[in-house]
XYZ file of C-alpha atoms in Angstrom:
81
model
C 19.759 13.158 7.035
C 23.299 14.496 7.176
C 25.503 13.447 10.094
C 28.755 15.101 11.112
C 31.813 13.310 12.423
C 32.950 14.824 15.697
C 36.673 15.568 15.574
C 38.682 13.194 17.734
C 35.903 10.617 18.021
C 34.648 7.678 16.042
C 30.985 8.541 16.482
C 28.590 10.281 14.178
C 25.833 12.067 16.034
C 23.410 9.292 16.948
C 25.372 6.573 15.125
C 28.443 4.681 16.284
C 30.950 3.748 13.580
C 33.917 1.542 14.433
C 36.978 2.859 12.569
C 40.080 0.707 12.054
C 42.989 2.354 10.229
C 44.795 -0.132 7.996
C 47.377 1.996 6.196
C 50.253 4.001 7.541
C 50.001 2.446 11.002
C 53.263 2.307 12.948
C 54.475 2.174 16.526
C 54.975 5.925 16.326
C 51.327 6.749 15.538
C 49.302 3.833 16.935
C 48.481 5.597 20.204
C 47.470 8.710 18.231
C 45.019 6.709 16.094
C 43.457 5.165 19.207
C 43.348 8.491 21.040
C 41.604 10.018 17.991
C 38.836 7.421 18.239
C 39.930 4.377 16.253
C 38.593 1.140 17.724
C 41.710 -0.790 16.707
C 44.580 -0.599 14.222
C 45.894 -3.036 11.600
C 49.664 -2.976 11.410
C 50.451 -5.665 8.817
C 54.086 -5.417 7.771
C 54.877 -3.150 10.692
C 54.018 -5.999 13.064
C 55.309 -8.956 11.085
C 58.804 -8.167 9.834
C 59.439 -10.222 6.691
C 63.078 -10.954 7.563
C 62.133 -12.118 11.059
C 59.425 -14.310 9.541
C 61.813 -15.838 7.002
C 64.334 -16.505 9.759
C 61.663 -18.093 11.930
C 62.301 -15.470 14.583
C 58.875 -15.588 16.191
C 60.291 -13.961 19.328
C 61.016 -10.751 17.408
C 57.511 -10.747 15.885
C 55.948 -11.381 19.294
C 57.993 -8.577 20.854
C 56.832 -6.132 18.173
C 53.206 -7.220 18.612
C 53.520 -6.607 22.354
C 54.851 -3.089 21.690
C 51.810 -2.416 19.496
C 49.524 -3.643 22.289
C 51.280 -1.307 24.716
C 50.750 1.588 22.281
C 47.040 0.738 21.985
C 46.721 0.639 25.782
C 48.519 3.991 26.068
C 46.203 5.519 23.475
C 43.104 4.240 25.274
C 44.377 5.513 28.617
C 45.069 8.952 27.130
C 41.637 9.047 25.519
C 39.981 8.543 28.925
C 41.673 11.616 30.411
């Protein structure tokens, strides 16, 4: 049986699929991915800056992670409208 993906959602007709983008994720497009139906995003190097890590600057990494969380929340809020 063929199922079609509804544009802007993460659900096939009659089947829920949790999508998590792992490539190309940034602060600029995180909210867009969530708004389009992604359940979460994986930011990798966009979240954990290598130079900040080497310098032991956990505050900078934490601040970036918080900005990603804010972008996810904004995407979810926009998706509910």
